[in-house]
Coordinates of C-alpha atoms and ligand atoms in Angstrom, one line a residue:
Chain A
X1 CA -17.3 -23.5 22.4
X2 CA -16.8 -23.2 19.3
X3 CA -13.8 -20.3 18.0
X4 CA -14.5 -17.3 16.0
X5 CA -11.4 -14.9 14.0
X6 CA -12.0 -11.8 12.8
X7 CA -10.6 -10.0 10.8
X8 CA -11.7 -6.1 10.6
X9 CA -12.8 -6.8 13.0
X10 CA -13.0 -2.6 15.0
X11 CA -16.1 -1.4 12.9
X12 CA -18.2 -1.7 9.9
X13 CA -19.7 -5.4 9.2
X14 CA -16.3 -7.5 10.7
X15 CA -17.8 -5.3 14.3
X16 CA -21.2 -6.2 13.6
X17 CA -20.2 -9.4 12.7
X18 CA -18.5 -10.7 15.4
X19 CA -21.4 -8.5 18.0
X20 CA -23.8 -11.6 16.8
X21 CA -21.2 -14.3 17.2
X22 CA -20.8 -13.6 21.0
X23 CA -24.7 -13.0 21.5
X24 CA -24.6 -17.0 19.6
X25 CA -21.9 -18.0 22.7
X26 CA -18.9 -18.5 20.4
X27 CA -15.9 -17.2 21.0
X28 CA -14.7 -15.0 19.1
X29 CA -11.3 -13.3 18.0
X30 CA -11.7 -10.3 16.4
X31 CA -7.6 -8.4 14.3
X32 CA -8.0 -5.4 14.3
X33 CA -4.5 -2.0 13.0
X34 CA -5.2 -0.1 16.2
X35 CA -4.8 -0.3 19.7
X36 CA -7.7 2.2 20.4
X37 CA -9.6 1.0 18.5
X38 CA -9.5 -2.9 19.3
X39 CA -9.7 -1.6 22.7
X40 CA -13.0 0.8 22.4
X41 CA -14.7 -1.9 19.7
X42 CA -14.0 -5.2 22.8
X43 CA -15.6 -2.5 25.2
X44 CA -19.5 -2.5 23.2
X45 CA -19.0 -6.0 22.8
X46 CA -18.7 -6.6 26.5
X47 CA -21.1 -3.7 27.1
X48 CA -23.9 -5.6 25.7
X49 CA -22.9 -8.6 27.1
X50 CA -20.6 -8.7 29.7
X51 CA -19.6 -12.4 30.0
X52 CA -19.1 -13.1 26.2
X53 CA -15.0 -14.0 25.4
X54 CA -13.6 -11.4 23.4
X55 CA -9.8 -11.0 22.8
X56 CA -8.0 -8.7 20.1
X57 CA -5.0 -8.7 18.3
X58 CA -3.2 -5.7 17.1
X59 CA -1.7 -6.5 13.6
X60 CA -1.7 -4.1 10.4
X61 CA -2.4 -6.6 8.4
X62 CA -1.5 -5.0 5.5
X63 CA 2.3 -5.6 5.7
X64 CA 2.7 -10.2 5.2
X65 CA 5.1 -9.1 8.2
X66 CA 2.7 -8.3 10.2
X67 CA 0.4 -11.2 9.2
X68 CA 2.5 -13.2 10.0
X69 CA 3.6 -12.4 13.7
X70 CA 0.0 -12.2 14.5
X71 CA -0.2 -15.7 13.1
X72 CA 2.7 -16.8 15.5
X73 CA 0.6 -14.6 18.8
X74 CA -3.0 -16.4 17.3
X75 CA -0.8 -20.0 16.8
X76 CA 0.0 -19.9 20.3
X77 CA -3.6 -18.3 21.6
X78 CA -5.5 -21.3 19.9
X79 CA -2.9 -23.8 20.8
X80 CA -3.4 -23.0 24.4
X81 CA -7.2 -20.9 25.2
X82 CA -8.8 -23.0 21.9
X83 CA -8.1 -26.5 21.3
X84 CA -5.8 -25.5 18.3
X85 CA -9.3 -25.7 16.7
X86 CA -11.0 -22.8 14.5
X87 CA -14.6 -23.1 13.4
X88 CA -14.3 -20.6 10.6
X89 CA -11.8 -18.2 9.6
X90 CA -13.8 -14.9 7.9
X91 CA -11.5 -12.8 6.1
X92 CA -13.2 -9.0 6.6
X93 CA -10.4 -6.6 6.4
X94 CA -10.3 -4.7 2.9
X95 CA -9.7 -0.9 2.4
X96 CA -9.7 1.4 -0.3
X97 CA -7.8 4.4 -1.9
X98 CA -7.3 6.9 -3.8
X99 CA -4.7 7.0 -5.8
X100 CA -2.1 4.4 -6.5
X101 CA 0.1 2.9 -3.4
X102 CA 2.3 0.1 -2.9
X103 CA 3.1 -2.3 0.8
X104 CA 6.9 -2.6 1.6
X105 CA 7.2 -5.0 -1.0
X106 CA 6.0 -2.8 -3.8
X107 CA 2.9 -4.4 -3.9
X108 CA -0.8 -2.0 -5.0
X109 CA -2.7 -1.8 -1.0
X110 CA -5.7 -2.7 -2.2
X111 CA -4.9 -6.1 -3.6
X112 CA -2.8 -6.6 -0.5
X113 CA -4.7 -5.7 2.2
X114 CA -8.1 -6.8 1.0
X115 CA -6.4 -10.0 -1.4
X116 CA -3.5 -10.8 0.2
X117 CA -3.3 -10.6 3.7
X118 CA -6.6 -12.8 3.6
X119 CA -4.8 -15.5 1.2
X120 CA -1.9 -15.5 4.3
X121 CA -3.2 -15.5 7.0
X122 CA -5.5 -18.7 6.1
X123 CA -2.4 -20.3 4.9
X124 CA -1.6 -20.0 8.1
X125 CA -4.5 -21.3 10.1
X126 CA -5.4 -24.0 8.1
X127 CA -4.2 -26.6 10.7
X128 CA -6.9 -25.3 13.4
X129 CA -9.8 -25.0 10.0
X130 CA -9.2 -28.4 9.4
X131 CA -9.1 -30.0 13.3
X132 CA -12.5 -27.9 14.1
X133 CA -13.7 -29.0 9.9
X134 CA -14.1 -25.2 9.8
X135 CA -15.7 -22.6 7.4
X136 CA -13.7 -19.9 5.8
X137 CA -15.4 -16.9 4.8
X138 CA -14.8 -13.9 2.9
X139 CA -15.9 -10.4 2.5
X140 CA -17.0 -9.8 -0.9
X141 CA -18.6 -8.5 -2.8
X142 CA -21.6 -8.8 -5.1
X143 CA -18.8 -5.1 -7.9
X144 CA -16.9 -8.0 -8.9
X145 CA -19.5 -8.8 -11.3
X146 CA -18.4 -7.1 -14.9
X147 CA -14.2 -6.7 -14.5
X148 CA -11.7 -9.7 -15.4
X149 CA -8.3 -10.1 -13.8
X150 CA -5.6 -8.5 -15.2
X151 CA -3.4 -10.8 -15.3
X152 CA -0.1 -8.8 -17.2
X153 CA -0.8 -5.8 -14.5
X154 CA -2.1 -6.9 -11.6
X155 CA -0.9 -4.3 -9.5
X156 CA -2.8 -2.2 -11.9
X157 CA 0.9 0.4 -12.5
X158 CA -0.2 0.9 -16.1
X159 CA -2.9 2.9 -15.3
X160 CA -4.7 2.2 -12.4
X161 CA -8.4 3.2 -11.1
X162 CA -9.2 2.5 -7.9
X163 CA -12.3 1.4 -7.8
X164 CA -10.3 -1.3 -10.4
X165 CA -9.1 -2.1 -8.1
X166 CA -11.0 -2.5 -5.3
X167 CA -12.9 -4.8 -7.9
X168 CA -10.3 -6.9 -8.5
X169 CA -9.3 -7.5 -5.5
X170 CA -12.7 -8.1 -4.5
X171 CA -13.1 -10.7 -7.8
X172 CA -10.2 -11.6 -5.8
X173 CA -12.1 -13.2 -2.1
X174 CA -14.8 -14.9 -4.5
X175 CA -11.3 -17.2 -6.6
X176 CA -10.1 -17.9 -2.8
X177 CA -12.5 -19.1 -1.9
X178 CA -13.9 -21.3 -4.7
X179 CA -9.3 -22.3 -4.9
X180 CA -9.3 -23.5 -1.3
X181 CA -12.9 -24.9 -2.2
X182 CA -11.5 -27.2 -5.1
X183 CA -8.0 -28.6 -2.7
X184 CA -9.8 -28.6 1.0
X185 CA -13.3 -30.0 0.1
X186 CA -12.9 -33.9 1.0
X187 CA -11.4 -33.1 3.6
X188 CA -14.2 -31.0 5.3
X189 CA -13.5 -27.7 5.4
X190 CA -16.0 -25.0 2.9
X191 CA -15.3 -21.1 1.6
X192 CA -17.9 -19.1 0.9
X193 CA -18.2 -15.1 -0.2
X194 CA -20.1 -13.7 0.9
X195 CA -21.7 -10.6 -0.4
X196 CA -22.8 -7.6 2.2
X197 CA -24.6 -5.1 -0.1
X198 CA -24.8 -1.8 0.6
X199 CA -23.4 -1.1 3.7
X200 CA -23.5 2.3 5.9
X201 CA -19.6 2.2 7.1
X202 CA -16.1 4.8 6.5
X203 CA -14.6 2.2 4.2
X204 CA -14.1 4.7 2.2
X205 CA -13.7 7.6 4.1
X206 CA -10.0 6.1 5.6
X207 CA -6.4 7.5 3.7
X208 CA -8.6 8.7 0.7
X209 CA -9.3 11.7 -0.6
X210 CA -10.4 14.0 -3.8
X211 CA -13.2 12.6 -5.0
X212 CA -13.2 8.6 -4.1
X213 CA -14.3 9.9 -0.9
X214 CA -17.1 12.7 -1.8
X215 CA -18.7 9.5 -4.1
X216 CA -18.8 7.4 -0.7
X217 CA -19.9 9.9 1.5
X218 CA -23.7 9.9 -0.2
X219 CA -23.1 6.8 -1.2
X220 CA -23.1 5.0 2.2
X221 CA -26.2 7.2 3.4
X222 CA -28.6 4.5 1.5
X223 CA -26.5 1.3 2.8
X224 CA -27.4 -0.8 5.6
X225 CA -27.1 -1.4 9.0
X226 CA -23.6 -4.2 9.5
X227 CA -26.1 -6.0 11.8
X228 CA -27.6 -6.7 7.7
X229 CA -24.7 -8.6 5.9
X230 CA -23.8 -10.0 9.8
X231 CA -26.4 -12.0 10.0
X232 CA -25.4 -14.6 7.6
X233 CA -22.0 -15.7 8.4
X234 CA -23.4 -16.4 11.3
X235 CA -26.3 -18.5 9.3
X236 CA -23.7 -19.7 7.2
X237 CA -21.5 -21.3 10.5
X238 CA -25.0 -21.9 11.8
X239 CA -26.6 -24.5 9.6
X240 CA -24.7 -28.8 11.4
X241 CA -24.2 -29.6 7.7
X242 CA -21.2 -27.4 5.6
X243 CA -23.7 -25.5 2.5
X244 CA -22.6 -26.2 -0.5
X245 CA -23.3 -23.6 -1.9
X246 CA -20.4 -20.7 -3.2
X247 CA -21.8 -16.8 -3.1
X248 CA -24.0 -15.2 -0.9
X249 CA -25.9 -12.8 0.1
X250 CA -28.9 -11.8 2.7
X251 CA -28.6 -15.5 3.8
X252 CA -28.9 -17.5 0.2
X253 CA -26.8 -18.3 -2.6
X254 CA -26.5 -15.9 -5.8
X255 CA -25.5 -16.2 -8.8
X256 CA -21.3 -15.0 -9.2
X257 CA -18.9 -14.2 -11.9
X258 CA -19.1 -15.8 -14.6
X259 CA -14.2 -14.9 -14.1
X260 CA -15.2 -17.6 -11.1
X261 CA -13.6 -20.2 -13.5
X262 CA -11.7 -23.7 -12.1
X263 CA -8.8 -21.7 -14.3
X264 CA -9.1 -18.5 -12.6
X265 CA -9.2 -19.6 -9.4
X266 CA -5.3 -21.3 -9.8
X267 CA -4.1 -18.7 -11.8
X268 CA -4.9 -16.3 -8.5
X269 CA -4.1 -19.0 -6.5
X270 CA -0.4 -20.0 -7.8
X271 CA 0.5 -15.8 -7.9
X272 CA -0.9 -15.5 -4.4
X273 CA 1.8 -18.0 -3.2
X274 CA 3.9 -16.6 -4.9
X275 CA 4.2 -13.2 -4.5
X276 CA 3.7 -13.9 -0.3
X277 CA 6.9 -17.3 -0.8
X278 CA 4.5 -19.5 0.9
X279 CA 3.4 -22.8 -0.9
X280 CA -0.4 -24.1 0.5
X281 CA -0.4 -28.0 1.1
X282 CA -1.3 -30.7 -0.3
X283 CA -4.0 -32.7 2.0
X284 CA -4.0 -35.7 1.3
X285 CA -8.0 -37.0 0.9
X286 CA -9.5 -39.5 2.5
X287 CA -11.7 -41.1 1.4
Chain B
X1 CA 20.4 -1.7 -17.7
X2 CA 22.6 -1.2 -13.9
X3 CA 20.3 1.0 -11.8
X4 CA 21.1 3.2 -8.7
X5 CA 18.6 4.3 -6.3
X6 CA 18.9 5.8 -3.8
X7 CA 15.8 6.6 -0.4
X8 CA 15.4 2.8 -2.1
X9 CA 12.5 2.0 -0.3
X10 CA 10.0 5.7 0.9
X11 CA 6.6 5.7 -1.7
X12 CA 8.0 7.2 -4.7
X13 CA 11.0 4.9 -4.7
X14 CA 9.3 1.7 -4.5
X15 CA 7.1 3.0 -7.5
X16 CA 10.3 4.2 -9.5
X17 CA 12.4 0.8 -8.5
X18 CA 8.9 -1.5 -9.8
X19 CA 9.0 0.3 -13.5
X20 CA 12.7 -0.2 -13.5
X21 CA 11.7 -3.7 -13.0
X22 CA 9.2 -3.5 -15.2
X23 CA 11.3 -3.1 -17.7
X24 CA 14.0 -6.0 -16.7
X25 CA 16.1 -3.6 -15.0
X26 CA 19.3 -4.2 -13.2
X27 CA 18.2 -2.6 -9.7
X28 CA 20.5 -1.4 -6.8
X29 CA 18.8 -0.3 -4.0
X30 CA 19.7 1.9 -0.6
X31 CA 17.9 3.5 2.3
X32 CA 18.2 4.1 5.7
X33 CA 15.2 1.9 6.3
X34 CA 17.3 -1.9 6.0
X35 CA 13.7 -3.6 6.8
X36 CA 12.7 -1.7 4.2
X37 CA 14.7 -2.3 2.1
X38 CA 15.0 -6.8 2.3
X39 CA 10.1 -6.1 1.9
X40 CA 10.8 -4.2 -1.3
X41 CA 13.6 -6.6 -2.8
X42 CA 11.1 -9.7 -2.0
X43 CA 8.6 -8.3 -3.6
X44 CA 10.6 -7.1 -7.1
X45 CA 11.7 -10.4 -7.4
X46 CA 8.9 -12.0 -6.6
X47 CA 6.5 -10.0 -8.8
X48 CA 8.5 -9.8 -11.3
X49 CA 12.0 -12.2 -11.4
X50 CA 13.6 -9.0 -10.8
X51 CA 17.7 -8.6 -10.0
X52 CA 17.9 -6.7 -7.3
X53 CA 21.0 -6.2 -4.3
X54 CA 20.4 -3.9 -2.0
X55 CA 22.7 -2.2 1.2
X56 CA 21.5 0.0 3.8
X57 CA 23.7 3.4 3.8
X58 CA 23.2 6.3 6.1
X59 CA 24.3 8.4 3.0
X60 CA 25.0 11.9 5.0
X61 CA 27.5 9.6 6.0
X62 CA 31.1 9.7 4.3
X63 CA 31.6 6.3 6.2
X64 CA 28.8 5.2 5.6
X65 CA 28.9 5.6 1.6
X66 CA 32.6 5.0 1.0
X67 CA 31.6 0.7 2.2
X68 CA 28.6 0.9 0.4
X69 CA 31.3 2.0 -3.4
X70 CA 33.6 -0.4 -1.7
X71 CA 32.2 -3.7 -1.8
X72 CA 29.9 -1.5 -5.8
X73 CA 33.8 -1.5 -6.8
X74 CA 34.6 -4.2 -5.7
X75 CA 32.6 -7.1 -8.1
X76 CA 33.1 -3.7 -10.7
X77 CA 29.7 -3.4 -10.6
X78 CA 28.6 0.1 -14.1
X79 CA 25.9 2.0 -14.0
X80 CA 23.5 3.1 -16.4
X81 CA 20.8 5.3 -14.6
X82 CA 20.8 7.5 -11.0
X83 CA 17.7 8.1 -8.8
X84 CA 18.4 10.4 -6.6
X85 CA 15.3 9.9 -4.6
X86 CA 16.2 10.7 -0.8
X87 CA 14.7 13.3 0.3
X88 CA 13.0 14.6 3.7
X89 CA 10.5 17.3 4.6
X90 CA 9.7 18.7 7.9
X91 CA 7.1 21.1 8.2
X92 CA 6.5 24.0 10.6
X93 CA 8.5 27.1 11.2
X94 CA 12.1 28.0 10.7
X95 CA 12.3 28.9 14.9
X96 CA 10.4 26.2 15.6
X97 CA 12.1 23.6 14.6
X98 CA 15.2 22.1 16.8
X99 CA 18.4 23.6 14.8
X100 CA 19.7 19.9 14.2
X101 CA 16.8 18.9 12.1
X102 CA 16.8 21.9 9.4
X103 CA 20.2 20.8 9.5
X104 CA 19.9 17.9 8.4
X105 CA 17.2 18.9 6.0
X106 CA 20.3 20.7 4.1
X107 CA 22.7 18.0 4.5
X108 CA 20.8 14.2 2.8
X109 CA 18.6 17.2 0.9
X110 CA 22.1 18.2 -1.1
X111 CA 24.8 17.6 1.0
X112 CA 23.8 13.2 0.7
X113 CA 22.3 13.5 -2.8
X114 CA 26.1 15.5 -4.7
X115 CA 27.7 12.6 -2.7
X116 CA 26.2 10.3 -4.4
X117 CA 26.4 11.4 -7.5
X118 CA 29.6 11.7 -8.4
X119 CA 30.0 8.2 -6.5
X120 CA 27.9 7.2 -9.1
X121 CA 28.5 9.6 -12.1
X122 CA 32.0 8.8 -12.0
X123 CA 31.3 5.2 -11.4
X124 CA 29.5 5.5 -15.1
X125 CA 29.4 2.4 -17.9
X126 CA 32.1 3.5 -20.2
X127 CA 31.3 4.7 -23.4
X128 CA 27.3 4.6 -22.7
X129 CA 24.1 7.4 -22.4
X130 CA 23.6 8.4 -18.4
X131 CA 20.8 9.3 -17.7
X132 CA 20.7 11.0 -14.1
X133 CA 17.8 12.1 -11.8
X134 CA 17.5 14.6 -9.3
X135 CA 13.9 14.4 -7.4
X136 CA 13.6 18.0 -6.1
X137 CA 9.7 19.3 -6.2
X138 CA 7.4 21.6 -6.3
X139 CA 7.9 23.9 -4.2
X140 CA 11.7 24.7 -5.2
X141 CA 10.6 26.9 -7.9
X142 CA 8.8 29.9 -5.0
X143 CA 10.8 30.6 -1.9
X144 CA 8.3 28.3 0.6
X145 CA 7.3 30.4 4.6
X146 CA 6.8 27.2 6.0
X147 CA 8.9 25.1 4.6
X148 CA 11.8 27.3 3.4
X149 CA 14.5 25.8 3.8
X150 CA 12.8 21.9 2.2
X151 CA 12.2 24.8 -1.0
X152 CA 15.8 26.3 -1.1
X153 CA 17.4 22.8 -0.3
X154 CA 15.6 21.9 -3.9
X155 CA 16.1 24.8 -5.2
X156 CA 19.9 24.6 -4.8
X157 CA 18.7 20.5 -6.5
X158 CA 17.1 22.1 -9.2
X159 CA 19.7 24.8 -10.6
X160 CA 21.9 22.8 -10.2
X161 CA 20.9 19.8 -12.4
X162 CA 20.4 23.1 -14.5
X163 CA 23.8 23.7 -14.9
X164 CA 25.4 19.9 -14.4
X165 CA 23.2 19.0 -17.7
X166 CA 24.8 21.4 -19.4
X167 CA 27.8 21.0 -18.6
X168 CA 27.3 16.5 -19.4
X169 CA 25.6 17.3 -22.4
X170 CA 29.4 16.4 -24.6
X171 CA 29.6 13.2 -21.8
X172 CA 26.6 11.1 -23.1
X173 CA 24.6 12.1 -19.6
X174 CA 20.4 13.3 -19.7
X175 CA 19.7 14.9 -16.8
X176 CA 16.3 15.2 -15.7
X177 CA 14.7 17.3 -12.4
X178 CA 11.4 16.1 -11.4
X179 CA 9.0 18.8 -9.8
X180 CA 6.8 16.3 -8.6
X181 CA 3.3 18.4 -6.1
X182 CA 2.0 16.4 -3.2
X183 CA 3.2 12.3 -3.3
X184 CA 0.1 9.7 -1.7
X185 CA 2.9 8.5 -0.8
X186 CA 2.0 8.5 3.3
X187 CA -0.7 8.3 5.2
X188 CA 0.2 11.6 6.7
X189 CA 0.6 12.8 3.3
X190 CA -3.1 11.7 2.7
X191 CA -4.2 13.8 5.4
X192 CA -2.5 17.0 4.5
X193 CA -3.3 17.0 0.6
X194 CA -6.8 16.7 2.2
X195 CA -6.4 19.9 4.9
X196 CA -5.7 21.7 1.3
X197 CA -8.8 20.2 0.2
X198 CA -10.5 21.3 -3.4
X199 CA -6.0 22.2 -4.3
X200 CA -5.0 19.9 -2.3
X201 CA -6.9 17.8 -5.2
X202 CA -5.1 19.1 -8.1
X203 CA -1.7 19.5 -7.3
X204 CA -1.3 15.9 -6.3
X205 CA 0.4 13.9 -8.1
X206 CA -0.3 9.8 -9.2
X207 CA 2.5 8.2 -8.1
X208 CA 2.8 5.4 -10.9
X209 CA 1.8 7.9 -13.0
X210 CA 5.0 9.7 -12.5
X211 CA 7.2 7.0 -12.1
X212 CA 6.7 6.0 -15.5
X213 CA 7.2 9.3 -17.3
X214 CA 10.4 9.8 -15.6
X215 CA 11.5 6.2 -16.4
X216 CA 11.0 7.5 -20.0
X217 CA 11.9 10.8 -19.9
X218 CA 15.2 10.4 -18.5
X219 CA 16.0 8.4 -21.6
X220 CA 14.7 10.6 -24.3
X221 CA 15.5 14.2 -23.1
X222 CA 16.3 16.1 -19.9
X223 CA 15.5 19.1 -18.5
X224 CA 12.8 19.9 -16.0
X225 CA 9.7 18.1 -15.7
X226 CA 6.8 18.9 -14.1
X227 CA 3.8 16.6 -13.4
X228 CA -0.4 17.7 -13.6
X229 CA -1.0 20.2 -15.5
X230 CA -2.5 22.0 -13.1
X231 CA 1.6 22.2 -11.6
X232 CA 2.4 23.9 -14.7
X233 CA 0.1 25.8 -14.5
X234 CA 0.9 27.6 -11.7
X235 CA 4.4 27.6 -11.8
X236 CA 3.8 29.0 -15.8
X237 CA 1.2 32.4 -13.5
X238 CA 4.5 32.5 -11.2
X239 CA 7.0 33.7 -12.9
X240 CA 5.3 36.2 -13.5
X241 CA 4.9 37.5 -9.7
X242 CA 7.9 39.0 -8.0
X243 CA 9.6 36.2 -5.5
X244 CA 8.1 38.8 -2.5
X245 CA 4.6 38.4 -3.6
X246 CA 3.6 34.1 -3.8
X247 CA 6.4 34.1 -0.4
X248 CA 3.5 36.2 1.4
X249 CA 0.0 34.0 -1.2
X250 CA 2.5 31.0 -0.1
X251 CA 2.7 31.9 3.4
X252 CA -1.8 32.9 3.7
X253 CA -2.8 30.0 2.6
X254 CA 0.2 27.9 4.1
X255 CA -0.6 28.7 7.5
X256 CA -4.1 28.5 7.5
X257 CA -4.2 25.0 5.9
X258 CA -1.2 24.2 7.9
X259 CA -4.2 25.4 11.0
X260 CA -7.6 23.4 9.7
X261 CA -4.8 20.2 9.3
X262 CA -3.4 20.7 12.7
X263 CA -7.1 20.7 14.3
X264 CA -8.4 17.1 12.2
X265 CA -4.8 15.8 13.6
X266 CA -5.1 16.6 17.6
X267 CA -9.5 15.8 17.7
Ligands
NAP1 N1 -19.3 -1.0 3.3 C1 -19.7 -1.4 2.5 O1 -20.9 -1.6 1.4 C2 -19.9 -3.1 1.2 C3 -20.0 -3.8 0.5 C4 -18.6 -4.9 -0.6 C5 -18.3 -5.4 0.9 N2 -17.6 -4.9 2.0 C6 -16.4 -5.2 2.5 O2 -16.2 -5.5 3.8 C7 -15.0 -5.3 4.1 C8 -15.3 -4.8 5.4 O3 -16.0 -3.7 5.6 P1 -16.4 -2.8 5.9 O4 -16.9 -1.7 5.2 O5 -16.8 -2.9 6.9 O6 -14.9 -1.3 6.4 P2 -14.7 -0.9 8.0 O7 -15.9 -0.4 8.7 O8 -13.9 0.2 7.3 O9 -14.0 -2.4 8.2 C9 -13.2 -2.7 8.5 C10 -11.9 -3.6 9.0 O10 -10.8 -3.6 9.1 C11 -9.6 -2.9 9.4 N3 -8.8 -3.0 8.8 C12 -8.3 -1.7 7.8 N4 -7.8 -1.9 8.1 C13 -6.5 -2.7 8.3 C14 -5.4 -2.9 8.8 N5 -4.3 -2.4 7.1 N6 -5.3 -3.9 9.2 C15 -5.7 -4.9 9.5 N7 -7.1 -4.2 11.0 C16 -8.2 -3.2 9.1 C17 -10.2 -1.7 10.5 O11 -9.9 -1.3 11.4 P3 -11.2 0.8 12.0 O12 -11.7 0.1 13.2 O13 -9.1 0.6 13.0 O14 -10.9 1.5 10.5 C18 -12.3 -2.0 10.4 O15 -12.2 -2.8 11.6 C19 -15.1 -4.6 3.5 O16 -14.0 -6.4 2.8 C20 -15.0 -4.9 2.6 O17 -14.5 -4.7 1.4 C21 -18.1 -3.6 2.5

């Protein structure tokens, strides 16, 4: 039985995706940040699939210390219950903020939650993904287009715009996927970025206020059900040979931003290593 | 530039610390939350390569402060800037609060601030300019029912700072009093802002902007800094009304907003 780890799996796209994978017979591990929401999500899935293999771990992934703690727990669980293998890691967790807010480290929250959390968790789980010659999938967004990385002020402290921060964090998602492929595709690991499209979830109404909250309330009504993008994740995992593309929308490859270059990918990778205080292993290329 | 910051691991503290670190200032950070200080130090070092010293300290306790000062004296550090950020606020009517927590507001917001200000001013760099910031609040400008102790404690700071400013003028010390409206620092603060609807939104200040302006302003000129046009207008208009009328208006508005807030909280 193949194991899939999904972050932000208690509502929206993450929950719908967890349900789809359970339906396909996968062993699903979800991560959420509230115990109540985790319990509720688990119950929902079990009521449709009483035999489901589903477990939730609780962590506030915005804080690096919490990512580390939950990674410790996952390592133990996966070693004991999943043959030490993760077939897919779906870095889906994400959030929106209305204002400049920082984490305990003083990192801007959208950057920390939407990018650094995934960067750190992938680092910790990579050995298990490697064991399964697995896949890493980021929930990106088409809004990563039309923006450049603000390298000189990555936390956007000098003139914060919530939408810019969100878009940049989504550009980070696809740059990270690109960097992973450059480093590890020869080892059988493959990374993807998925554009879910406009989806009717509450993402813009959580921990936000003012204009951001209002705009999202109007906008989300035009969104599709989260079950629609969930198909794309399953599609990418069900292919026997790993698809070669990078960016997918509705199970098809899609054109991505010109900012997605090897140079930018490496630059972000180095910066993220520094901000997380970690160093990804150089895997030996076996020819 | 050596900077001393209290309440450093809170939302405003982190923003000011980041602002200073991005300018290459050296930081001495204190807070009661040791873990938070440690995370912030790590973050500032990684992000800016900043030079940061931290020391957890309960600044409401003489002994705890004395230990911290001994550490400072042992290394002979002298300071150029002080940000008094540590402060607490409990919402609610006076009688519904435990007496202890009400008294705690004064011992932190007022007493501890005096203790630290005295200690760090006495350890300022000789013959240099010194910048001193008090984080007061827009609440300090009026008597505030349901925030009575908090507002009065901040009133103390605003008045004290204004007077101290005159005393220290000749000593090349600039004193700035920051009076922000709402700051979106915690989840709680944000739901509070949302509960106040339109007024919540317009009186909310942008954290990164307040941090930048405060660090800029205190080095250029001293005085009162009220961020945000809406807040400045409110405080200006407030001057024309008797204080008793203002208190009555605030009471009406707040009791309404609080009811709404408590309702959404318990949902
Ligand atoms: N909706 C769209 O139109 C859209 C479009 C493009 C991309 N996306 C991306 O899709 C992803 C999922 O968003 P969504 O629309 O499905 O939103 P959502 O329903 O709010 O889902 C976000 C998930 O992340 C969890 N979460 C939030 N903060 C967390 C934290 N600090 N620690 C741990 N978990 C946390 C949430 O938990 P709770 O359930 O407890 O809140 C929830 O499970 C995001 O990366 C987003 O950027 C969405």
